[in-house]
Coordinates of C-alpha atoms in Angstrom, one line a residue:
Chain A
X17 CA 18.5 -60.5 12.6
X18 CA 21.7 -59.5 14.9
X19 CA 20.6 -56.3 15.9
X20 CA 22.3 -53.7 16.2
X21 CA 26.4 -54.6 17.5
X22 CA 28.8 -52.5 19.1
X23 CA 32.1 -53.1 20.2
X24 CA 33.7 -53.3 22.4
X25 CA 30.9 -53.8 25.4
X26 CA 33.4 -52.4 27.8
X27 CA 36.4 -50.3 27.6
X28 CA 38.8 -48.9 30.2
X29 CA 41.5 -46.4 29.3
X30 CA 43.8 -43.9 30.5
X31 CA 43.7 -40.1 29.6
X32 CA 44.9 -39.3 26.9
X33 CA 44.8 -42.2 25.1
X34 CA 42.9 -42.7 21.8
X35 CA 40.1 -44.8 21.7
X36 CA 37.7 -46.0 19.2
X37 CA 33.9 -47.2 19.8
X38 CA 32.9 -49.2 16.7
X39 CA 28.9 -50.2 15.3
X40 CA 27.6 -52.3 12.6
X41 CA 23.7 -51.1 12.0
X42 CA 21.0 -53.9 11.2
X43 CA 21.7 -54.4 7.6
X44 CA 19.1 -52.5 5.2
X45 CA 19.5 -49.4 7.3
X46 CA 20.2 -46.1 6.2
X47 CA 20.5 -44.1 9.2
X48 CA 22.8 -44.4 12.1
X49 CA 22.8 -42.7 15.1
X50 CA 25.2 -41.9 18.1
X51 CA 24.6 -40.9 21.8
X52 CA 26.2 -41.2 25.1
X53 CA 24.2 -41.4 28.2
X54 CA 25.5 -40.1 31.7
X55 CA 23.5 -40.0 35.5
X56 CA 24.0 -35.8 34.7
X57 CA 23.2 -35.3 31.1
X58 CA 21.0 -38.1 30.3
X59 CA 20.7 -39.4 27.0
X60 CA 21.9 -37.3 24.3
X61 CA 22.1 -37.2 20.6
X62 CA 25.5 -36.6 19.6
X63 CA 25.8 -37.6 15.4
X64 CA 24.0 -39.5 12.9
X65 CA 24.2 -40.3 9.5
X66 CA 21.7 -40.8 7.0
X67 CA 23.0 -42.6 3.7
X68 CA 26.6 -42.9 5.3
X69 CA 26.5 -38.8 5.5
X70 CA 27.0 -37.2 8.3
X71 CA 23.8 -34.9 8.5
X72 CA 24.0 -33.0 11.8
X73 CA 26.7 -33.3 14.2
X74 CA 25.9 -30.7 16.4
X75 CA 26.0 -32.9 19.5
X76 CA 29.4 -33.6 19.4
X77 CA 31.3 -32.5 22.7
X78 CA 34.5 -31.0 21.0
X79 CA 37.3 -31.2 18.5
X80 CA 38.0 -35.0 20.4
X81 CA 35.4 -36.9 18.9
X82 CA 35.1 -38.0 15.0
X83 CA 32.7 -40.2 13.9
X84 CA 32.9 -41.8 10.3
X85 CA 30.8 -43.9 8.2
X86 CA 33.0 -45.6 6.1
X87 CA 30.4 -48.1 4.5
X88 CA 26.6 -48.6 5.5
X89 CA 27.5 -51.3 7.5
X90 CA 29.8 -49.8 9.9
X91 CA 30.4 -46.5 11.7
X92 CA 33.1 -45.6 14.4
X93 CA 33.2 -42.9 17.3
X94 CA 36.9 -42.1 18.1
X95 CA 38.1 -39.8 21.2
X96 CA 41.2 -38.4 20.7
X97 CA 42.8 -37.9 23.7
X98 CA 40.2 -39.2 25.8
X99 CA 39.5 -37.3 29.0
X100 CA 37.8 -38.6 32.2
X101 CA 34.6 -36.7 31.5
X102 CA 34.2 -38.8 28.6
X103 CA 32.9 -41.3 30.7
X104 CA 29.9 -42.7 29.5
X105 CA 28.0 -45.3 27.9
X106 CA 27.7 -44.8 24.1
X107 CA 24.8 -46.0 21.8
X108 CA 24.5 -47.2 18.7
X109 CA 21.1 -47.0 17.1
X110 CA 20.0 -47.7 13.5
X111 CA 16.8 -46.9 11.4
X112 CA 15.1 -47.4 8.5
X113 CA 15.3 -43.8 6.9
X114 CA 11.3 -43.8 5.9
X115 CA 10.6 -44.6 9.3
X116 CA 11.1 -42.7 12.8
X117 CA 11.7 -45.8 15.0
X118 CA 15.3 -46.8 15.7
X119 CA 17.0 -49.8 17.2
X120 CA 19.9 -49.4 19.1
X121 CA 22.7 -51.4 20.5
X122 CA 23.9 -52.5 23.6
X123 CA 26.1 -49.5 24.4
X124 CA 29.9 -49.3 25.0
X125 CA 30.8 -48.5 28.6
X126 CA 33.6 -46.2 28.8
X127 CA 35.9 -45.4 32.0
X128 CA 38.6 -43.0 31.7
X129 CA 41.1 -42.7 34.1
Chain B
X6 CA 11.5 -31.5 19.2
X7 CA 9.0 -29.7 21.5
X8 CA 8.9 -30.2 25.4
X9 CA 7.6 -33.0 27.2
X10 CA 7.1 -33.6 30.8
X11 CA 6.5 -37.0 32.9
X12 CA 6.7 -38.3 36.4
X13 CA 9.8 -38.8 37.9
X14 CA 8.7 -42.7 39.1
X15 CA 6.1 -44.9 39.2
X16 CA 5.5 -47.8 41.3
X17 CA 2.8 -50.4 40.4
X18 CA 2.4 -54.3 42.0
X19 CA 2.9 -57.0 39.3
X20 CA -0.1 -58.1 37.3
X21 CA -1.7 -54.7 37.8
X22 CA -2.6 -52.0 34.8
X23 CA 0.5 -49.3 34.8
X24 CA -0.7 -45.9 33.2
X25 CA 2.3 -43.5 32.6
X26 CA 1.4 -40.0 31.9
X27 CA 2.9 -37.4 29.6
X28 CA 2.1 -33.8 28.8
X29 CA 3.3 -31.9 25.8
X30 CA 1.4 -29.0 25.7
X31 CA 3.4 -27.7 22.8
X32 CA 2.8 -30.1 20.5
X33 CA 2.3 -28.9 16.5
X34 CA 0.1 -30.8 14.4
X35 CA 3.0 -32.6 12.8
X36 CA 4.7 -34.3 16.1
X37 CA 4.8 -37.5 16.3
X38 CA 4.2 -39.3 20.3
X39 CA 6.8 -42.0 20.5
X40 CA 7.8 -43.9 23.6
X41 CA 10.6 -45.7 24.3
X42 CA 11.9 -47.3 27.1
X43 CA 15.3 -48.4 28.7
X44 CA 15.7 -51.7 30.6
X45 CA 18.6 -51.5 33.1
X46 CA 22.1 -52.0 31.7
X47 CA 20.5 -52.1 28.3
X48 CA 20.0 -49.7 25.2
X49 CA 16.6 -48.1 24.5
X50 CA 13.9 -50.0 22.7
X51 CA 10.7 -48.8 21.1
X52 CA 7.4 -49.3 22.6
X53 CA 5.1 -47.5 20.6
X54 CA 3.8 -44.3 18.7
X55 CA 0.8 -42.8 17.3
X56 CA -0.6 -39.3 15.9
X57 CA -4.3 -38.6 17.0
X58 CA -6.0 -42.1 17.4
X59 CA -4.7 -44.7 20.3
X60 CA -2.6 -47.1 19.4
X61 CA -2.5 -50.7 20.1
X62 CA 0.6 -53.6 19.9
X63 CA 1.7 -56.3 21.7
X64 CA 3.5 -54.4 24.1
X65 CA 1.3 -51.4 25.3
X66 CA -1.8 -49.2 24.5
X67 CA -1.1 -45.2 23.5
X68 CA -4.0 -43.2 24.5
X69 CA -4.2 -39.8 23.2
X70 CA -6.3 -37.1 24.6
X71 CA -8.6 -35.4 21.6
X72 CA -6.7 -31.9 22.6
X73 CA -3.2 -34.1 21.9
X74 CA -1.7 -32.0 25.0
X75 CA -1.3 -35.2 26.7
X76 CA -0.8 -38.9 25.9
X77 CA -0.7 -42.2 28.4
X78 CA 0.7 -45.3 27.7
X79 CA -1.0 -48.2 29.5
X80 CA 1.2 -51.5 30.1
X81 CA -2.3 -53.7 30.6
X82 CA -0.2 -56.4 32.9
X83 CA 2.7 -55.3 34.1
X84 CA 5.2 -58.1 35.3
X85 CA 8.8 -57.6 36.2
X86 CA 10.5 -57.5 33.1
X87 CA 8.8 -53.8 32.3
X88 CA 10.4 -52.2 34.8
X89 CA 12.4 -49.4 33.0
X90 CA 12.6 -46.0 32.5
X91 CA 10.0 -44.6 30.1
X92 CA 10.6 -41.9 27.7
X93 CA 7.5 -40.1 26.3
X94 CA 9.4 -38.1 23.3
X95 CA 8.2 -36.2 19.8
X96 CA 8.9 -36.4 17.0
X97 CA 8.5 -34.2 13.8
X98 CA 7.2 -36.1 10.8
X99 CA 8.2 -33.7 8.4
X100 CA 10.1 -36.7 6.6
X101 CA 13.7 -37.9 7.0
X102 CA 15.4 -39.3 10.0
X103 CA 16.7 -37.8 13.0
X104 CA 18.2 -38.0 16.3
X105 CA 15.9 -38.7 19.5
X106 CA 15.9 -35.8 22.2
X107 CA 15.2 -38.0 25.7
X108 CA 13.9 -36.1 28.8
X109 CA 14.8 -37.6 32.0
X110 CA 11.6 -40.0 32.0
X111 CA 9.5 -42.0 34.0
X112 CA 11.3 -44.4 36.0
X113 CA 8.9 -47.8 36.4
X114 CA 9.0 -49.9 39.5
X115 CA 6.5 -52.5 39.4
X116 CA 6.4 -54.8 43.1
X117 CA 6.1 -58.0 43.0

């Protein structure tokens, strides 16, 4: 198996420009998960999906960031404008819904300027 | 998720026994102790988990004190490669899948 894949590994921008982090989860998966990890926040949960659903988005900075599931093999995290804060690393991870351990991806590295 | 609490950083030489701590004092009878760790410039992977009784893989060894206030994962030979960050985190098993909430962790620095 692939593993979890998340593109693109790295991704530099300027402000205010729109940009869009994409994920395929290990196929058979019904649960997808988002985070973004920072030296002052840590790791934190920002969407997931179960079913291609959104079920609690509560993590989700602001009205800039959307995250779809379009099919249950891919998901994307768009920022719209981007900001400088919004640099980060982003995670994908993907589970099996019957069972609490998840997979994740290689992460996106994100630099606004 | 409730509250967990763990070292800062560890060191430990190569080839030696590494036993990380964690204390969740709060834990229900429902939660779930996972651990997870995160290798540098890489995503978090799963190490192990377990309810009341220790656990055993290829990886690692969860030992769970009888109270379940506490928990200890044991890497029995550490080597290089399992230097990491460690995240001790619960999970309710109430059904259904949900998001992870990571504390800051224990970060591993095994000496070679």
């Amino acid at each position: 198996d692939a593993g979890v894949i998340q593109s693109p590994r790295h991704e530099v921008t300027e402000m205010g420009q729109e940009v869009t982090l994409r994920c395929k989860p290990i196929s058979g998966h019904n649960s997808l998960f988002w985070y973004r990890q920072t030296m002052m926040r840590g790791l934190e949960l920002l969407i997931y999906f179960n079913n291609n659903v959104p079920i609690d988005d509560s993590g989700m900075p602001e009205d800039r960031f959307s995250a779809k599931m379009p099919n249950a093999s891919f998901s994307t995290l768009k920022i719209q404008p981007s900001e400088p804060r919004d640099s980060a690393v982003y995670f994908c991870a993907s589970s099996e819904q019957r069972t609490a351990t998840q997979y994740f991806g290689p992460g996106t590295r994100l630099l606004v300027l | 998720d409730a509250k967990t609490t763990q070292p800062n950083s560890m060191e430990s030489n190569e080839e030696e026994p590494v036993h990380l701590p964690c204390n969740h004092s709060t834990i229900s009878g429902t939660d779930y102790i996972h651990w997870y760790r995160q290798l540098p410039s890489q995503g978090p992977e799963y190490v192990i988990h377990g309810l009341t009784s220790n656990v055993n893989n290829r990886m690692a060894s969860l030992a769970i004190a009888e109270d379940r206030k506490s928990s200890t994962l044991i890497l029995h030979r550490a080597t290089l490669r399992d230097a990491a960050v460690y995240y001790c985190i619960l999970r309710y098993s109430g059904g259904g899948a949900d998001g992870l909430t990571f504390g800051k962790g224990t970060h591993l620095i095994i000496q070679p």
